mmCIF file of C-alpha atoms and ligand atoms in Angstrom:
data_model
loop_
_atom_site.group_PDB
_atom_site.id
_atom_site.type_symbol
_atom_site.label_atom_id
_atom_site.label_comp_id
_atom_site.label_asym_id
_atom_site.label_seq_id
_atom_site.Cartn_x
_atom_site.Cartn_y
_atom_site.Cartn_z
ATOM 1 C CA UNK A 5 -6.200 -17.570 1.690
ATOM 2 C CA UNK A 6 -8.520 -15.078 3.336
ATOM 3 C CA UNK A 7 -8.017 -11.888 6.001
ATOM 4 C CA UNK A 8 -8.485 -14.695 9.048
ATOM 5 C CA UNK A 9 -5.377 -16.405 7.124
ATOM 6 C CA UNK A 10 -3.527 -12.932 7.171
ATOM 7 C CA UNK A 11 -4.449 -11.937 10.767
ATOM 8 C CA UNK A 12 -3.199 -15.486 12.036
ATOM 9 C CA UNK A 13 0.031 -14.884 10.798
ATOM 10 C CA UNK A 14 0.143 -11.393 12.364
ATOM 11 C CA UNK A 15 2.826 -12.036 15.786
ATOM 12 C CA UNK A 16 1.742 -9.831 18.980
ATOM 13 C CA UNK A 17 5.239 -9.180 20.652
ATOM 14 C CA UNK A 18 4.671 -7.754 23.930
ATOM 15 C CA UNK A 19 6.821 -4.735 25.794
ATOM 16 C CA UNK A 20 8.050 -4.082 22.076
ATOM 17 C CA UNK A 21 10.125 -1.328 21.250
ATOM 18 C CA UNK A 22 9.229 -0.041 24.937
ATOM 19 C CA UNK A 23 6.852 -1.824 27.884
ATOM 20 C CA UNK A 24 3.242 -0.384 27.129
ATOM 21 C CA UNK A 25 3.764 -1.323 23.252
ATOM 22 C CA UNK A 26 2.115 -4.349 21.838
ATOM 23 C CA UNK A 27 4.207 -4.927 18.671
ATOM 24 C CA UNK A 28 2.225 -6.143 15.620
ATOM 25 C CA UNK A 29 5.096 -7.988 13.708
ATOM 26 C CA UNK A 30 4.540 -8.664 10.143
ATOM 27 C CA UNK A 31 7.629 -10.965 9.478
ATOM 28 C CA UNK A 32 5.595 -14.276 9.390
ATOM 29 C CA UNK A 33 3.288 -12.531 6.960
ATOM 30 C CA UNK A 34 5.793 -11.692 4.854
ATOM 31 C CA UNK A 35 7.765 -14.734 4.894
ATOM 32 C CA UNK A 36 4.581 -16.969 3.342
ATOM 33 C CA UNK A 37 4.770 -16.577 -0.141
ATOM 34 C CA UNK A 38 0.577 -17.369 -0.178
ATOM 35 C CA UNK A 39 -0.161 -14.613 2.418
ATOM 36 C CA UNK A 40 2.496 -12.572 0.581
ATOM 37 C CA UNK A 41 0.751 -12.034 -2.788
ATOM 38 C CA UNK A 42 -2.728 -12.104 -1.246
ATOM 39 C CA UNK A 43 -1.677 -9.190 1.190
ATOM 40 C CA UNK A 44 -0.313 -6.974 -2.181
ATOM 41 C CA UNK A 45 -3.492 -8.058 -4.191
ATOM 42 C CA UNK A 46 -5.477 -6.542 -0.872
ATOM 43 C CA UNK A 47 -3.552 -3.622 -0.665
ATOM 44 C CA UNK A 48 -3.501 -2.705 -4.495
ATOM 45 C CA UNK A 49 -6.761 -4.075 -5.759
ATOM 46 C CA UNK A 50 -9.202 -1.359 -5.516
ATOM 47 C CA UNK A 51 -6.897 1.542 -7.020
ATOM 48 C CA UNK A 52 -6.370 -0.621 -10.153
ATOM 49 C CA UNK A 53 -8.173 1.934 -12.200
ATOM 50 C CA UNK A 54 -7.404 5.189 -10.199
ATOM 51 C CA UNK A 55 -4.948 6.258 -12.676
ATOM 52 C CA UNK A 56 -2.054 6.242 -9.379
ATOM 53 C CA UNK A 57 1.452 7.264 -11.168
ATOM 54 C CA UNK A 58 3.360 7.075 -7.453
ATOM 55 C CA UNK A 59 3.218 4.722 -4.538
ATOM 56 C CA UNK A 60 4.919 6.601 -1.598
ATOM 57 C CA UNK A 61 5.568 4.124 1.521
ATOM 58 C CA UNK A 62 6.780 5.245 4.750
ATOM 59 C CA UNK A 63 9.864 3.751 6.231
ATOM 60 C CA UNK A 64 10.533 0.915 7.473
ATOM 61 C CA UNK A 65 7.856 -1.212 6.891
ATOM 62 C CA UNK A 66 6.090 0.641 4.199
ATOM 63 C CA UNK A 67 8.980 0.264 2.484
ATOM 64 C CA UNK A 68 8.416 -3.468 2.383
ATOM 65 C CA UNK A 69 5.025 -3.538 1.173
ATOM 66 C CA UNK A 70 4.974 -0.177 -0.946
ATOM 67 C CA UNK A 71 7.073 -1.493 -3.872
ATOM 68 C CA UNK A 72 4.920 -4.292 -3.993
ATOM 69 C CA UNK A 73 1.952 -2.381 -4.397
ATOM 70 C CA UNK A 74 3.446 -0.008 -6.851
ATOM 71 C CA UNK A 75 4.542 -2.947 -9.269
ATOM 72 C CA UNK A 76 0.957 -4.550 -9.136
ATOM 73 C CA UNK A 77 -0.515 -0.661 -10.234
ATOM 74 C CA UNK A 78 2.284 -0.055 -13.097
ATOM 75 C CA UNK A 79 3.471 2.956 -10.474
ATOM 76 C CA UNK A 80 6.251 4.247 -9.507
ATOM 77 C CA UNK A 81 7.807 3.551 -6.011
ATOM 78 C CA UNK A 82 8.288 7.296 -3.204
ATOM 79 C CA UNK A 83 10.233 6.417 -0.348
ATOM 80 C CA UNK A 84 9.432 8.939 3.163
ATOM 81 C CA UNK A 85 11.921 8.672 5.361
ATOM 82 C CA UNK A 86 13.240 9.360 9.095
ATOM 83 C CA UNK A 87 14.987 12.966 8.951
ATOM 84 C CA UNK A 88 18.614 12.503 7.892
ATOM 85 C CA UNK A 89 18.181 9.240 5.633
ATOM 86 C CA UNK A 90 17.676 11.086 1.784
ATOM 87 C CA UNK A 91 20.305 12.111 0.566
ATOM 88 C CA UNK A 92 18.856 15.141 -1.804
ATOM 89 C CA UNK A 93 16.748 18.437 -1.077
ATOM 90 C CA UNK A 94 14.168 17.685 1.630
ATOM 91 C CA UNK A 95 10.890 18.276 3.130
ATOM 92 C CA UNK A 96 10.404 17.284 6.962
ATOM 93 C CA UNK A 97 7.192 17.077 9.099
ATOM 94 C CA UNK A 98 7.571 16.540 12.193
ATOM 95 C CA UNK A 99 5.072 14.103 14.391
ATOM 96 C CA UNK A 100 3.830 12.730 17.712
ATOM 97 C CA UNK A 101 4.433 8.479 17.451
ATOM 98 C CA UNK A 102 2.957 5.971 19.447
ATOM 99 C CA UNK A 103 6.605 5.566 21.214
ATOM 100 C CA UNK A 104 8.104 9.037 21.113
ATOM 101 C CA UNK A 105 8.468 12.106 18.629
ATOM 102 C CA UNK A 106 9.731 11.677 15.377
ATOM 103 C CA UNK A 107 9.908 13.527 11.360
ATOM 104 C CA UNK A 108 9.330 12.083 8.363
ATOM 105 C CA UNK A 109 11.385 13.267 4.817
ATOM 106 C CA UNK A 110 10.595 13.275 1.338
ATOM 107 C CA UNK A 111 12.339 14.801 -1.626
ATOM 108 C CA UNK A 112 11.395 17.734 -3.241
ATOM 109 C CA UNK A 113 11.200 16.069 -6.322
ATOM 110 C CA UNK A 114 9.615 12.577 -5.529
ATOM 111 C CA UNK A 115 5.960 13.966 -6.128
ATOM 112 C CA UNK A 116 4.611 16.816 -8.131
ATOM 113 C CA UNK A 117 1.288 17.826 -9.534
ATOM 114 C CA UNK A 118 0.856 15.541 -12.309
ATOM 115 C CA UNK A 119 1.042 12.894 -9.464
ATOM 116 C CA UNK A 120 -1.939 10.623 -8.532
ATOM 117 C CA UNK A 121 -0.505 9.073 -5.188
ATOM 118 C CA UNK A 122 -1.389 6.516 -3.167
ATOM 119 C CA UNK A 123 0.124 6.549 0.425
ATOM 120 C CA UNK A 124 0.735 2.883 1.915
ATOM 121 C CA UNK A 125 2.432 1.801 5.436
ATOM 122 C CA UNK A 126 2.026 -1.267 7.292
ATOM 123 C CA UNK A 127 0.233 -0.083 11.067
ATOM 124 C CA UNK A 128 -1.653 2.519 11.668
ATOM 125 C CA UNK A 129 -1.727 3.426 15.439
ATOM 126 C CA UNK A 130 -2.192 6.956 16.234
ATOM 127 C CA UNK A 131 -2.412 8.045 13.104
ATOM 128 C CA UNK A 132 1.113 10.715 13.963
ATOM 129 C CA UNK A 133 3.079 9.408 10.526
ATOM 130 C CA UNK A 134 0.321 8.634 8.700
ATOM 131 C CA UNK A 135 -0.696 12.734 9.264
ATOM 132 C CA UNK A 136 3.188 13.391 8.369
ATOM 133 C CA UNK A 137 2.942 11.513 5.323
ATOM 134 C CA UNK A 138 -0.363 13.351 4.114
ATOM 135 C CA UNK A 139 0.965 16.759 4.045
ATOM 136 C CA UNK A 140 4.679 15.719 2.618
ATOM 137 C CA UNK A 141 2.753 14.603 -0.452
ATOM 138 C CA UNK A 142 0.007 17.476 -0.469
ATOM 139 C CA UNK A 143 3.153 19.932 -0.005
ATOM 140 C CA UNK A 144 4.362 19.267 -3.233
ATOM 141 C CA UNK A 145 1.250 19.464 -5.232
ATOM 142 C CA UNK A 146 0.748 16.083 -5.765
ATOM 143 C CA UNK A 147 -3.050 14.946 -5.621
ATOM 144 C CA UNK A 148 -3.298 12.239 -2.550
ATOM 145 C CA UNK A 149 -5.964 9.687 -3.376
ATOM 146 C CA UNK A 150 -5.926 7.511 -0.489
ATOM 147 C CA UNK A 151 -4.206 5.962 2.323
ATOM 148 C CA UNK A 152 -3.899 1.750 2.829
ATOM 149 C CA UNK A 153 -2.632 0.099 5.547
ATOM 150 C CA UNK A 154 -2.023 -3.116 6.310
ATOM 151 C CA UNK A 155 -3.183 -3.561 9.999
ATOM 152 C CA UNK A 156 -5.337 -0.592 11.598
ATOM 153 C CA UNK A 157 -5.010 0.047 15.572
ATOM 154 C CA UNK A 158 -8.718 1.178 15.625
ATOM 155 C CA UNK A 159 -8.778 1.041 20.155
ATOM 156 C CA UNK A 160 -5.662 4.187 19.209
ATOM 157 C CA UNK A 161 -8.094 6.309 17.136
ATOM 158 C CA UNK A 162 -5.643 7.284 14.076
ATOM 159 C CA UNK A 163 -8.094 7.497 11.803
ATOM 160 C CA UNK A 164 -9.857 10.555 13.198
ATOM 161 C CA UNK A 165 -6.266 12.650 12.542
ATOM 162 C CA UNK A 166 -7.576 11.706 8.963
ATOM 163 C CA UNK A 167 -10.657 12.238 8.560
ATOM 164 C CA UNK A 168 -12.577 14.526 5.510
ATOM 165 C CA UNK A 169 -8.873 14.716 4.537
ATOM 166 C CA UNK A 170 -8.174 11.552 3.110
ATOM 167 C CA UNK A 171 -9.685 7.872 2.829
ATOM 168 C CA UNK A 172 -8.138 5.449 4.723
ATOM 169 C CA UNK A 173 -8.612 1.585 4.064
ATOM 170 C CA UNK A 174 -6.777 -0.971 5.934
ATOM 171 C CA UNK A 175 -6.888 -4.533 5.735
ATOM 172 C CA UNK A 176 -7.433 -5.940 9.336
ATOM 173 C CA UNK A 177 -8.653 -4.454 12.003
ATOM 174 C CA UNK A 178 -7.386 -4.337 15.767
ATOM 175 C CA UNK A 179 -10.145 -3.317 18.729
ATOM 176 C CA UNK A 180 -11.702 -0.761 16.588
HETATM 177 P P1 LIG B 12 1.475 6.213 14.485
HETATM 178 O O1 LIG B 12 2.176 7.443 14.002
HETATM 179 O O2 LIG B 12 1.253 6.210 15.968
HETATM 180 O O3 LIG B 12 0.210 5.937 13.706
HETATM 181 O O4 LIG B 12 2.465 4.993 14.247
HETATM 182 C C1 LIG B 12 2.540 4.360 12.999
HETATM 183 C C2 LIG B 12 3.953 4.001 12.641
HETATM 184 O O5 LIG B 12 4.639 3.400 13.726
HETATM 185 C C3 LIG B 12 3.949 3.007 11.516
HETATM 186 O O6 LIG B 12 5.005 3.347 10.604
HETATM 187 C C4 LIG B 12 4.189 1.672 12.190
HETATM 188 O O7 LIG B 12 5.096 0.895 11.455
HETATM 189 C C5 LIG B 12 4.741 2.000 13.566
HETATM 190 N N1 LIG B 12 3.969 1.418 14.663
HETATM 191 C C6 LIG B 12 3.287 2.094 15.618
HETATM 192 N N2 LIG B 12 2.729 1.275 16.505
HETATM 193 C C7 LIG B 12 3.036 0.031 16.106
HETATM 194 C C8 LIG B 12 2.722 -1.270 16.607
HETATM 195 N N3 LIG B 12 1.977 -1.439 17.711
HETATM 196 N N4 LIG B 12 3.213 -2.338 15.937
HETATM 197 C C9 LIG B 12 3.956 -2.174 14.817
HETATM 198 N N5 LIG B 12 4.289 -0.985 14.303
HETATM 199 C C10 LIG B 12 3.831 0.116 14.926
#
């Protein structure tokens, strides 16, 4: 298994949610048990020793690959939802998307400042959630050590919303 493996099982659907959106679906991906565990070991590898207590994964994908991660680092699992979704006390940022405007949740509890946290979603496009995401976890006091993404849409320039603020790895990289 290697990232060629990976980014063969990566499905463009086109016109996805909307027309001008070329969909990156994961589902074959996920469904090969090979490409499965090598895409966790990717994601989780280099923060074996960076002491993370929390893996916080942003709905809905991250929320497929976050627990994942969190098992292989001994962490705990943070989910950040779309507004209305936690039940408890909440935080909200709101955010430009790719498609459309949206907010991202977290509870006021998930994180705190004896948190090491590691921030993990499946695409990165514009970099809108992944921005969210940041400053739910800073806003509790939590120390943020990095972000890691599956799939990186480098032609949409996310990772500049990002940058000096936090690193960003991903695992395969689109027209960047
Ligand atoms: P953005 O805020 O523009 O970086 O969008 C990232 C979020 O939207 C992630 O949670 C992705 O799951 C989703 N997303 C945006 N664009 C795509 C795409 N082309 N394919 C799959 N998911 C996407």
């Amino acid at each position: 298994m290697d990232l060629e493996n990976l980014r063969a099982l990566v499905r463009d659907v086109e016109g996805f949610p909307i027309p001008e959106v070329t969909f990156k679906d994961i589902t074959p991906l996920l469904a090969d048990l090979r490409a499965l565990e090598y895409t966790v070991e990717m994601l989780a590898t280099p923060y074996e020793n960076a002491g993370i207590t929390k893996v916080a994964g942003i709905e809905a994908r991250g929320f497929v690959l976050a627990p994942a991660v969190a098992l292989a680092l001994g962490a705990g699992f943070v989910p950040l939802r779309k507004p209305g979704k936690l039940p408890y006390q909440t935080r909200r940022e709101e955010y430009q998307l790719e498609y459309g405007v949206d907010g991202l949740e977290i509870h006021v509890d998930a994180v705190g400042p004896d948190d090491r946290v590691l921030l993990v979603d499946d695409v990165i496009a514009t970099g809108g959630t992944a921005r969210a995401g940041i400053d739910l976890i800073r806003g509790l006091g939590a120390d943020l050590v990095g972000m890691v993404v599956l799939i990186e849409l480098g032609f949409l320039g996310g990772r500049e919303k990002l940058d000096g603020e936090v690193v960003l790895r991903s695992i395969l990289m689109y027209g960047g």
